[in-house]
mmCIF file of C-alpha atoms in Angstrom:
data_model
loop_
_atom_site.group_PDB
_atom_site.id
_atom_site.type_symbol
_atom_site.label_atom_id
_atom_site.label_comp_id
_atom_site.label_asym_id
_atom_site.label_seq_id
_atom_site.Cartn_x
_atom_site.Cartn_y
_atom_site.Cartn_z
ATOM 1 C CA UNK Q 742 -8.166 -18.165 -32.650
ATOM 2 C CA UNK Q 743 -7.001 -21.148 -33.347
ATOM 3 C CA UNK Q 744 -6.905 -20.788 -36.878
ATOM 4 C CA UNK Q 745 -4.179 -17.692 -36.493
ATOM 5 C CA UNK Q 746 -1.753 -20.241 -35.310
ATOM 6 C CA UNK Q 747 -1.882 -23.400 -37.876
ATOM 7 C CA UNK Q 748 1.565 -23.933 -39.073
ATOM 8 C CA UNK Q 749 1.596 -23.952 -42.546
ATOM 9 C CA UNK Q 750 5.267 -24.615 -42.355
ATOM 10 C CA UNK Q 751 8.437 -26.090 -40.187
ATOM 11 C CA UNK Q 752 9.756 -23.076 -38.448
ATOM 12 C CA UNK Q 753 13.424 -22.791 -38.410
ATOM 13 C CA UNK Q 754 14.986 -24.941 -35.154
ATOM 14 C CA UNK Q 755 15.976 -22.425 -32.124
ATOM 15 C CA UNK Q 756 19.376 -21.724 -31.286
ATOM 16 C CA UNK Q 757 20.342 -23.546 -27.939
ATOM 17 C CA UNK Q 758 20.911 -20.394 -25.822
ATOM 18 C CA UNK Q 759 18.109 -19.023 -26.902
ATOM 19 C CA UNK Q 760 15.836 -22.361 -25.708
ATOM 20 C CA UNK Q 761 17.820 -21.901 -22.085
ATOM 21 C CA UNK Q 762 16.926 -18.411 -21.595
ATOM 22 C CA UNK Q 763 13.815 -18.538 -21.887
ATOM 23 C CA UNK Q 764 13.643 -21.947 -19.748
ATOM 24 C CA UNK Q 765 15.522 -19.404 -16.988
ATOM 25 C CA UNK Q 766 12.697 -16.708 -17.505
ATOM 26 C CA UNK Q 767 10.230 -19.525 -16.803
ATOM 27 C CA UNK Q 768 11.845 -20.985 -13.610
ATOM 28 C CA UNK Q 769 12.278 -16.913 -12.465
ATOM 29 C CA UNK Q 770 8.927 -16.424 -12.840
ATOM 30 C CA UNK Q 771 7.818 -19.204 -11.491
ATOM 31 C CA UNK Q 772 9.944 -18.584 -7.935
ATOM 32 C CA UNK Q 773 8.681 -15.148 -8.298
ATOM 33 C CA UNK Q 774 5.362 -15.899 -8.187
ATOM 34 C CA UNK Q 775 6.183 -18.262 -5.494
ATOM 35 C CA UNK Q 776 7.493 -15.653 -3.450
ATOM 36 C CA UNK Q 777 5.479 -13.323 -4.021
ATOM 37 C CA UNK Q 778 2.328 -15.443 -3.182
ATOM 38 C CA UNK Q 779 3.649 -16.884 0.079
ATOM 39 C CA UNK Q 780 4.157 -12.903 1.138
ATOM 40 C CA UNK Q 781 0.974 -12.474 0.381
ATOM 41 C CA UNK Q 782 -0.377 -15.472 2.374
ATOM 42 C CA UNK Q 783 1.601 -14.980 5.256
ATOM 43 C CA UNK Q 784 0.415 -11.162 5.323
ATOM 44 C CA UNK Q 785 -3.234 -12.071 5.448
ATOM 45 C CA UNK Q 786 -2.396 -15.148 7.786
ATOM 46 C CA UNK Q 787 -0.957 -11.843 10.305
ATOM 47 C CA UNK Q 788 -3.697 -9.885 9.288
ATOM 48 C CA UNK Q 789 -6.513 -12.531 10.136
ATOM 49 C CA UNK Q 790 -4.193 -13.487 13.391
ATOM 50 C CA UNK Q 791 -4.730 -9.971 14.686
ATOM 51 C CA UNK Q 792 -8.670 -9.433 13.038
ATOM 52 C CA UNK Q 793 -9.475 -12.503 15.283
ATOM 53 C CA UNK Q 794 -7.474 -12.086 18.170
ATOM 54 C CA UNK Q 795 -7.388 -8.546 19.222
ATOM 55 C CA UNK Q 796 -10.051 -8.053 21.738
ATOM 56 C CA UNK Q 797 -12.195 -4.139 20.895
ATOM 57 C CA UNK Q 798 -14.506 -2.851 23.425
ATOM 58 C CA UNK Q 799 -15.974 0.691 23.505
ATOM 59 C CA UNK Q 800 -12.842 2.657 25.419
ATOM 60 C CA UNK Q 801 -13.055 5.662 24.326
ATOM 61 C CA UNK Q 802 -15.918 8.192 26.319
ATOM 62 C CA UNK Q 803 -18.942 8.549 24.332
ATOM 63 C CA UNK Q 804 -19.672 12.658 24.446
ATOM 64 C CA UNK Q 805 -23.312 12.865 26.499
ATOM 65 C CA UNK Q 806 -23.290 9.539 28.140
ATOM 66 C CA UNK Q 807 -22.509 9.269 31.558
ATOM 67 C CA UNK Q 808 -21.448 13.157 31.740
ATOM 68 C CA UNK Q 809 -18.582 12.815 29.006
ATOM 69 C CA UNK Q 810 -17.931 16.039 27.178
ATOM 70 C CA UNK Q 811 -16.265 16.597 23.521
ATOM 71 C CA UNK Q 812 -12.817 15.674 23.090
ATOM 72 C CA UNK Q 813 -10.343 18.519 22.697
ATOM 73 C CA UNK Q 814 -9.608 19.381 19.117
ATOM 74 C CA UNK Q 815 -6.301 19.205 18.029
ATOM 75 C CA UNK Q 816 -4.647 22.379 17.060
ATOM 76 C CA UNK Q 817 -3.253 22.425 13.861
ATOM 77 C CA UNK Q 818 0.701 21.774 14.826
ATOM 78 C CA UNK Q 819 -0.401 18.259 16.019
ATOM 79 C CA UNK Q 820 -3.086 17.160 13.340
ATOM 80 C CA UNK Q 821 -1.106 14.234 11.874
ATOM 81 C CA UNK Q 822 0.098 13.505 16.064
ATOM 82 C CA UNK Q 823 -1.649 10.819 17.575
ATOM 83 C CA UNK Q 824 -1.846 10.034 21.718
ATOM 84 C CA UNK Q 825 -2.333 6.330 22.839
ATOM 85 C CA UNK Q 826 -2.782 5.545 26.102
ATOM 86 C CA UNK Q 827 -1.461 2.047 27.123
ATOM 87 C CA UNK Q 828 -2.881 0.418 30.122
ATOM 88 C CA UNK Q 829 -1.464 -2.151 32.024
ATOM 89 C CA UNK Q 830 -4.109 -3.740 34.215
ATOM 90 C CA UNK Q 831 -5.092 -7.176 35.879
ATOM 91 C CA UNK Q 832 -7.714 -7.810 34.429
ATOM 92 C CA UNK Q 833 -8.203 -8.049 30.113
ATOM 93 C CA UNK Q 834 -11.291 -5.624 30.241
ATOM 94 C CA UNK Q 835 -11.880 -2.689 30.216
ATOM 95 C CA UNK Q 836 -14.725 -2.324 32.751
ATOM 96 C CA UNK Q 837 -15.235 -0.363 35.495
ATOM 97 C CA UNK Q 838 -13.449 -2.198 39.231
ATOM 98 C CA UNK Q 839 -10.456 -3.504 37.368
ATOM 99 C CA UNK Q 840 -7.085 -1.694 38.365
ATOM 100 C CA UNK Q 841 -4.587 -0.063 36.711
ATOM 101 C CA UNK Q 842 -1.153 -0.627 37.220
ATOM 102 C CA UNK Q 843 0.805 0.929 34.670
ATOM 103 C CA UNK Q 844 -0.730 4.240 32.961
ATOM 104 C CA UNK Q 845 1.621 5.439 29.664
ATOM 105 C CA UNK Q 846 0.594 8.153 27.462
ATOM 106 C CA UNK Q 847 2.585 7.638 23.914
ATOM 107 C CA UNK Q 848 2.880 10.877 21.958
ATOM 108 C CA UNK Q 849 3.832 9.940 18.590
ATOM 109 C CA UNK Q 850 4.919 12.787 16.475
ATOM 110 C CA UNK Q 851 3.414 13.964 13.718
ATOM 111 C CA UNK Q 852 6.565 12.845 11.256
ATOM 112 C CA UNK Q 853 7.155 9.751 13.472
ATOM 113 C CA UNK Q 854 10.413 10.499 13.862
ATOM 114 C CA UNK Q 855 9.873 11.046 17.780
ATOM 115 C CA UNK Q 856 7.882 8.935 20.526
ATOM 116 C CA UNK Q 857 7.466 10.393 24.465
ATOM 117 C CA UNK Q 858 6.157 7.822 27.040
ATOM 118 C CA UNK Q 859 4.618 9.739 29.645
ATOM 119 C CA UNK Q 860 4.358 7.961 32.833
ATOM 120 C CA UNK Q 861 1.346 9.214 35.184
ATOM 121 C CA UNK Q 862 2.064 7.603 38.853
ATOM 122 C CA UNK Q 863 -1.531 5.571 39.910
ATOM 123 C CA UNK Q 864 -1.213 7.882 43.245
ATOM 124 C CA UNK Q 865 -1.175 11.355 41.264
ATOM 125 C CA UNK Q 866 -3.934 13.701 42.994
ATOM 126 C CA UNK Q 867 -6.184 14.746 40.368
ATOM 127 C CA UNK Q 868 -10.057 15.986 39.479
ATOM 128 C CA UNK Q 869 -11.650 13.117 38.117
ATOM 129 C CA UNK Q 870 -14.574 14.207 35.726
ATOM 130 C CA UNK Q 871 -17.694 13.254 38.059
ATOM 131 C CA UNK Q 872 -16.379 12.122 40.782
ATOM 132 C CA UNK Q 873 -13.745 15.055 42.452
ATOM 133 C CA UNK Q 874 -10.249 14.592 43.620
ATOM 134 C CA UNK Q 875 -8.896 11.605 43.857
ATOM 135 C CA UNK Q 876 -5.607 9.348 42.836
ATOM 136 C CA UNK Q 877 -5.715 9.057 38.900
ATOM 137 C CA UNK Q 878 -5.665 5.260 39.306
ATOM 138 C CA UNK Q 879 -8.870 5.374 40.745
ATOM 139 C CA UNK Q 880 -10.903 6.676 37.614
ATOM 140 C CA UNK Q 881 -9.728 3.347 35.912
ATOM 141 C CA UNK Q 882 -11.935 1.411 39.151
ATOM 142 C CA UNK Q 883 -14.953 3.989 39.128
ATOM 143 C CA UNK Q 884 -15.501 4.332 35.305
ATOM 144 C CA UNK Q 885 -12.864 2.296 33.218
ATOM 145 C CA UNK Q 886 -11.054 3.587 30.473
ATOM 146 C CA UNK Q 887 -13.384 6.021 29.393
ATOM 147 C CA UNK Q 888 -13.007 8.110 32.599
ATOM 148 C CA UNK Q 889 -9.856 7.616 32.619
ATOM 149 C CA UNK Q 890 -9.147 8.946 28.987
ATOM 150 C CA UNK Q 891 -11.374 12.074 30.574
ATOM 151 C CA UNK Q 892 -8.895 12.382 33.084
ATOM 152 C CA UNK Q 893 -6.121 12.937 31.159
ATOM 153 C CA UNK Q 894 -7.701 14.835 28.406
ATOM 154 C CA UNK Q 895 -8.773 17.252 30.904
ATOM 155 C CA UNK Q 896 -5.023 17.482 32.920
ATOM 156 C CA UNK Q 897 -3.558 17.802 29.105
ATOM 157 C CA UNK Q 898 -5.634 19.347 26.530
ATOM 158 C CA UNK Q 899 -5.161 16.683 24.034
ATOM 159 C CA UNK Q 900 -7.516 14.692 22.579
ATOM 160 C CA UNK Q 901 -6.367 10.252 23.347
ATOM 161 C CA UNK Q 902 -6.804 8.933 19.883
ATOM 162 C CA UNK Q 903 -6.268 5.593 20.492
ATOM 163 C CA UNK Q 904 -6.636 3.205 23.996
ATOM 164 C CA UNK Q 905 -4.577 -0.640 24.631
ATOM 165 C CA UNK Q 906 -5.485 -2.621 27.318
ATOM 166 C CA UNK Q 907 -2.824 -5.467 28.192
ATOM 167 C CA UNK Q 908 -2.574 -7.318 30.743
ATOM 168 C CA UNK Q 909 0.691 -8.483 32.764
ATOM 169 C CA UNK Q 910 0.764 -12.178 31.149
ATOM 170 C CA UNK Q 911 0.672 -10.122 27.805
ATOM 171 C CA UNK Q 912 3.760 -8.629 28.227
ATOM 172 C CA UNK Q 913 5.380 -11.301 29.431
ATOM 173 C CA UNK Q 914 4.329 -13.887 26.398
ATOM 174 C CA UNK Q 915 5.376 -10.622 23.811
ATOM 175 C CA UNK Q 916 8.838 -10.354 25.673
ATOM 176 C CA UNK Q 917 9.548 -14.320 25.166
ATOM 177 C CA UNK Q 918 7.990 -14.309 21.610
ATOM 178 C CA UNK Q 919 11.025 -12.130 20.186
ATOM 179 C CA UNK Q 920 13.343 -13.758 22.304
ATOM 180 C CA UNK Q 921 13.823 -11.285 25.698
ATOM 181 C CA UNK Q 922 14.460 -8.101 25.865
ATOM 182 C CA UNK Q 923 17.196 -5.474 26.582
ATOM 183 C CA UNK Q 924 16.528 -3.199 29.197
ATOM 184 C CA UNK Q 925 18.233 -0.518 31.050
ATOM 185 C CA UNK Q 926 18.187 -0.589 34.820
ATOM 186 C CA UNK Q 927 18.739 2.902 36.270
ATOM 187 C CA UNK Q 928 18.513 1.239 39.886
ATOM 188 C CA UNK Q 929 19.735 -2.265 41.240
ATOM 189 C CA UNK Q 930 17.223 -4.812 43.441
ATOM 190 C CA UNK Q 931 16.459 -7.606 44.185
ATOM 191 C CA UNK Q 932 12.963 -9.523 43.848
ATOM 192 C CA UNK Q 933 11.042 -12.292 42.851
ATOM 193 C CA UNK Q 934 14.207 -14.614 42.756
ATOM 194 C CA UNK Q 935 16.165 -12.266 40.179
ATOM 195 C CA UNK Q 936 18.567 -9.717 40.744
ATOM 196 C CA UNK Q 937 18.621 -6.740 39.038
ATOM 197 C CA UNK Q 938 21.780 -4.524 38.571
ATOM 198 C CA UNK Q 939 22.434 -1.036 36.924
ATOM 199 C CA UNK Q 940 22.882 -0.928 33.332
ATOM 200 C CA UNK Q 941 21.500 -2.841 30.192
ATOM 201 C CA UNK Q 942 20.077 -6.140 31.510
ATOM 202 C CA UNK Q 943 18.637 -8.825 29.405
ATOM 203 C CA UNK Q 944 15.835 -10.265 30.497
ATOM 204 C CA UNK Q 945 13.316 -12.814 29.355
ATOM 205 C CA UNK Q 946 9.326 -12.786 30.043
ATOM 206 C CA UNK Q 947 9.367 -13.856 33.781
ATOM 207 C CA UNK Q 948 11.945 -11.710 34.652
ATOM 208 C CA UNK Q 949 10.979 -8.556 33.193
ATOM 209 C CA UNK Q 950 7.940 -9.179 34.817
ATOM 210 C CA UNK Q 951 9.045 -9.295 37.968
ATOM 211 C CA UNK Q 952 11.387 -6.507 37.177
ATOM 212 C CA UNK Q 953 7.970 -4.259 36.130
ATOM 213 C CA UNK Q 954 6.033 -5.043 39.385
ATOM 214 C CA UNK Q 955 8.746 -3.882 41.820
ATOM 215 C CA UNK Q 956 8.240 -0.781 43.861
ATOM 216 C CA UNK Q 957 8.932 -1.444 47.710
ATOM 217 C CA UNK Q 958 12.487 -1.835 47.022
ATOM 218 C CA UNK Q 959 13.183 0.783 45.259
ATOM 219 C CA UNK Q 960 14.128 4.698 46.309
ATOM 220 C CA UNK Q 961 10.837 6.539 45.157
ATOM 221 C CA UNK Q 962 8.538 3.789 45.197
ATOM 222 C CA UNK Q 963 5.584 4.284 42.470
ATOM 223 C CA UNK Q 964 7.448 6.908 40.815
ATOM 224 C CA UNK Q 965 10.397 4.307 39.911
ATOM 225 C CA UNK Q 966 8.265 1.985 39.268
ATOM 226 C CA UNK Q 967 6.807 3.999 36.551
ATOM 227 C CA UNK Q 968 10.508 4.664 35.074
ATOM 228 C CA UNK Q 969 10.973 0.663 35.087
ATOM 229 C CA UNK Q 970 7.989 0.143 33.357
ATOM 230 C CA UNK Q 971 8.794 3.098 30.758
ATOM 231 C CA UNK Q 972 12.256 1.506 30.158
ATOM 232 C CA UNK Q 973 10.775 -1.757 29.686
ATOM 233 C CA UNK Q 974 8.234 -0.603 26.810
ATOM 234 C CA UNK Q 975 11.031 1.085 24.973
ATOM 235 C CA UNK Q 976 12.716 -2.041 25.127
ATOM 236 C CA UNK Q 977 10.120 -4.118 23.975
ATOM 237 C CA UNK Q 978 8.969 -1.298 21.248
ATOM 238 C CA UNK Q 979 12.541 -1.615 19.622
ATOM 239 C CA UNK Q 980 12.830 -5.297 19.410
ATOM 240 C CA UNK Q 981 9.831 -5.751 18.308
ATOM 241 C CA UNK Q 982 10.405 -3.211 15.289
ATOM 242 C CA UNK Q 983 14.103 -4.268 14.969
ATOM 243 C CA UNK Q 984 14.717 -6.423 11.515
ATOM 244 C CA UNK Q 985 15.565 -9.031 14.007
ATOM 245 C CA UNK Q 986 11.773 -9.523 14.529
ATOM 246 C CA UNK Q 987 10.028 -7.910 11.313
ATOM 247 C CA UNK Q 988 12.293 -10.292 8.771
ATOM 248 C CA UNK Q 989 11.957 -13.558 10.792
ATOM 249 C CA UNK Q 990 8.436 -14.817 9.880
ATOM 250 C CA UNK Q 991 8.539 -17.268 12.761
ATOM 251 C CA UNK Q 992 9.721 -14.583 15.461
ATOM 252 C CA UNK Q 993 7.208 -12.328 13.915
ATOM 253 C CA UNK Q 994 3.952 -14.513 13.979
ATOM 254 C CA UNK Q 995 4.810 -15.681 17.455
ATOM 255 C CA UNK Q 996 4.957 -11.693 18.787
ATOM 256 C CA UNK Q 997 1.892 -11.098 16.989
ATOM 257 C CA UNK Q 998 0.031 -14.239 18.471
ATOM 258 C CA UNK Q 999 1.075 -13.474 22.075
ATOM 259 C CA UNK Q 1000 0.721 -9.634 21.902
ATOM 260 C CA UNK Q 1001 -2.818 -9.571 20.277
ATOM 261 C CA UNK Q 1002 -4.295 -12.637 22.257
ATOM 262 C CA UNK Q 1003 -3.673 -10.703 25.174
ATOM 263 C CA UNK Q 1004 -4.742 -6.851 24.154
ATOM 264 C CA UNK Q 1005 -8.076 -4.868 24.151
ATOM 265 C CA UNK Q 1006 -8.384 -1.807 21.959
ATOM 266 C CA UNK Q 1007 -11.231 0.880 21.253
ATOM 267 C CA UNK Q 1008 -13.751 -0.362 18.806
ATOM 268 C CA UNK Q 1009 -11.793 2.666 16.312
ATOM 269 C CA UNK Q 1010 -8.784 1.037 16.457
ATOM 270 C CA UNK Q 1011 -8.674 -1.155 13.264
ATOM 271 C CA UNK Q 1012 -6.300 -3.933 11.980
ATOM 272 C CA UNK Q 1013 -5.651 -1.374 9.544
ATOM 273 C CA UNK Q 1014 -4.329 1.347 11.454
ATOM 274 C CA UNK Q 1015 -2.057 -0.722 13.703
ATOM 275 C CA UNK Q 1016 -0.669 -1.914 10.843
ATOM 276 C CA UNK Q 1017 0.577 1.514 9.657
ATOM 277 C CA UNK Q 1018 1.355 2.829 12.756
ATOM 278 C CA UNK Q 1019 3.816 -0.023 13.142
ATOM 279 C CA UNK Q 1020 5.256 0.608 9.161
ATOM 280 C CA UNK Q 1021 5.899 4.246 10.296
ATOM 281 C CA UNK Q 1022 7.844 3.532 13.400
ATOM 282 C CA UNK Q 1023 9.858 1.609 12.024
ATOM 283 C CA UNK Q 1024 12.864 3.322 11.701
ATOM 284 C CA UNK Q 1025 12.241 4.353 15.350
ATOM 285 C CA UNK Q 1026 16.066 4.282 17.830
ATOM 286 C CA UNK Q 1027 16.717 4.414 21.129
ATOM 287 C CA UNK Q 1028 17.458 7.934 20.977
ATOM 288 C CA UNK Q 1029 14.708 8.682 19.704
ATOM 289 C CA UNK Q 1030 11.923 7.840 22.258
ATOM 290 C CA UNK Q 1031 12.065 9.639 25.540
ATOM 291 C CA UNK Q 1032 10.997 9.179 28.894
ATOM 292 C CA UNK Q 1033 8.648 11.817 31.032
ATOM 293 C CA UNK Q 1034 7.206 11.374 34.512
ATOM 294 C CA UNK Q 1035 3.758 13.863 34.556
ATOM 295 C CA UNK Q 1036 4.927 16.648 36.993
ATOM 296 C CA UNK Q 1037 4.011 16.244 40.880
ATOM 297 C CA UNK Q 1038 5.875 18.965 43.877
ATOM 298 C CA UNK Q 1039 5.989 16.277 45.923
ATOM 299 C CA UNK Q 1040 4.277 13.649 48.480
ATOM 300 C CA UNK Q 1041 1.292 14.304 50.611
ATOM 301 C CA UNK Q 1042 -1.964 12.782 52.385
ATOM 302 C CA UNK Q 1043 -5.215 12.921 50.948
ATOM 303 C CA UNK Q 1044 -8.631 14.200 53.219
ATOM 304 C CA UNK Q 1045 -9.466 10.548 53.181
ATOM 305 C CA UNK Q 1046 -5.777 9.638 54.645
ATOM 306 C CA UNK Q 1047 -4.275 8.195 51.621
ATOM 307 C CA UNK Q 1048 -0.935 8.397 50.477
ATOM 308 C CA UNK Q 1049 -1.085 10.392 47.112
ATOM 309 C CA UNK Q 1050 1.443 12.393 44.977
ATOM 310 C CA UNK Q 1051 0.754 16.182 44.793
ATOM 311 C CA UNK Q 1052 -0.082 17.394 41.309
ATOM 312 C CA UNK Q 1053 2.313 20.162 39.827
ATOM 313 C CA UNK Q 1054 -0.227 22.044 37.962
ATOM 314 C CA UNK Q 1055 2.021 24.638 36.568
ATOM 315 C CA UNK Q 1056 4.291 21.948 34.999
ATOM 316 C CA UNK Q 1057 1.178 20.013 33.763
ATOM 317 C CA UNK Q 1058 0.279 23.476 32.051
ATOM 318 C CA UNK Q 1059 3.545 23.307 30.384
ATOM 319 C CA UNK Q 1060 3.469 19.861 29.763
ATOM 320 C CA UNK Q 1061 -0.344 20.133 27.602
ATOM 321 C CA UNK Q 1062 1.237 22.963 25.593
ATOM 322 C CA UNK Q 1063 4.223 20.840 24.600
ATOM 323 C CA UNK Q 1064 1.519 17.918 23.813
ATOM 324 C CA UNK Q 1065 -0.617 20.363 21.822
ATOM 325 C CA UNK Q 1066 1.660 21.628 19.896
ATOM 326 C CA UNK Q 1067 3.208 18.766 18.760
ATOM 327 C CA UNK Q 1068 7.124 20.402 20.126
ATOM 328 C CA UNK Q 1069 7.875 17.816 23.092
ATOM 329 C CA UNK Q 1070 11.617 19.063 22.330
ATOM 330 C CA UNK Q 1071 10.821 21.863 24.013
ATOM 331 C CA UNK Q 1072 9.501 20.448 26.907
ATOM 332 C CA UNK Q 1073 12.209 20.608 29.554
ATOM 333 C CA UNK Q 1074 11.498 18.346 32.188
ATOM 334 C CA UNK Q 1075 12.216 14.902 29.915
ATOM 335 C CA UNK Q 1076 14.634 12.562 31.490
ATOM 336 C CA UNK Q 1077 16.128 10.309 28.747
ATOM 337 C CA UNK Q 1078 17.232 6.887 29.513
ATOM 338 C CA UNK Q 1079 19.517 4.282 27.332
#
């Protein structure tokens, strides 16, 4: 090979230009692969973040063990669909006795165009697979996420693809990694040393929090509670996704580090997957995510003498055919928010 290039004469001298061009090519290239190589290392630097961070524990129910049946299968409307359900609890695990405070079901549509949160209030009267009627929260404390992803598959008829477990200090470190958050307040108070007054408030980790846990204070209790803490995700879902957050590498890895170091998912639910579930929500607005509160008639007591929220079974009925159908815009009971 080196043979083919022995000079066997003085080439003619390059003009100038010529000599600087190329010297620009070089330098381009060289920046390129600069750039190009740092993206790459600071994608597998998330990647690994998340691999080794993200607690995964078996929350999905396991048909034939401890009296789990088959998921529902999804009709063919809502193949592409998926259903998370995002916990809120005190306590990281997933194991039976911890408590639910905040149970969201996230319909994602099929094109990702759309997202419903679906608040279910922790004093809904239900049938809890196993163990009779009861308040949903209470399938959390008797069987952890499993029987409570039984619960709902049974009220709704769709099968939960995917199950987060966060706790409270989770959300709080997420909402001060992007810099606070912007939330809508549909009803003033007053607690935990902030004050909190209709409209878009912003708020940063501590307050939110404080703004999340408050229910004695306000008009329906649990059932505003549950609005609060649906505002505050939407919130939280569009900053995070907001170029704000995705095109600051600092803002970015910091969210990543405090949402992941405090979050649980099925054993399913791989680095992967999150990963494109967050590239195809991207383009996600306000306008497009809505806000649902599973149907109830009203309040009651239970046999036991517990205060529990009486289960509207026709509107659940309507609510599982919207969900398995994959046409929540035709589900009329949705109450949007700012």
């Amino acid at each position: 090979m080196l043979d083919q290039f022995e000079e066997t004469q003085t080439p003619p001298a390059r003009p100038r230009r010529s000599r600087l061009r190329r010297t620009l090519a070089i330098v381009l290239a060289l920046v390129l692969l600069v750039v190009v190589g740092g993206s790459a290392g600071y994608l597998l630097f998330l990647n690994n973040k998340v691999s080794s961070n993200v607690q995964r524990e078996s929350l999905l129910p396991t048909p034939g063990v401890s009296g789990a049946t088959e998921a529902p299968t999804k009709k063919a409307a809502a193949k592409d669909a998926q259903n998370f359900l995002i916990i809120g609890s005190d306590a990281r695990s997933g194991l039976a006795g911890s408590r639910s405070d905040v149970i969201v079901l996230m319909h994602v549509s099929a094109d990702r165009k759309s997202v419903n949160l679906i608040h279910f209030p922790r004093d809904l009267y239900v049938d809890l697979p196993g163990r009779g009627k009861d308040k949903i929260n209470a399938a959390f404390a008797y069987g952890g996420a499993p029987l409570l992803v039984q619960t709902l598959q049974g009220l709704v008829g769709v099968p939960i693809d995917h199950v987060a477990i966060i706790d409270f200090e989770g959300f709080k470190r997420m909402t001060d990694a992007v810099g606070g958050v912007n939330v809508y307040v549909e009803e003033s108070s007053a607690s935990g040393g902030y004050t909190f007054t209709k409209g878009y408030q912003q708020m940063g980790g501590a307050e939110a929090l404080a703004f999340v846990r408050e229910r004695k204070d306000l008009s329906e209790g649990d059932i505003s509670r549950g609005k609060r803490q649906q505002a505050f995700i939407k919130a939280l879902m569009l900053k995070s996704l907001s170029k704000d957050v995705l095109g600051n590498p600092v803002k970015l890895a910091q969210f990543v580090e405090a949402g992941t170091s405090n979050l649980t998912v099925d054993e399913g639910f791989s680095t992967g997957d999150m990963r494109s579930e967050a590239v195809a929500m991207r383009n996600l607005r306000g306008k497009d995510i809505a806000f649902i509160t599973a149907p109830f008639t009203g309040y009651g007591t239970s046999p036991a003498g517990a205060s529990i929220d009486i289960l509207d079974e026709p509107g659940m009925a309507a609510l599982g055919e919207a969900l398995q159908n994959d046409a929540m815009d035709t589900y009329e009971d949705v109450t949007r928010t700012p």
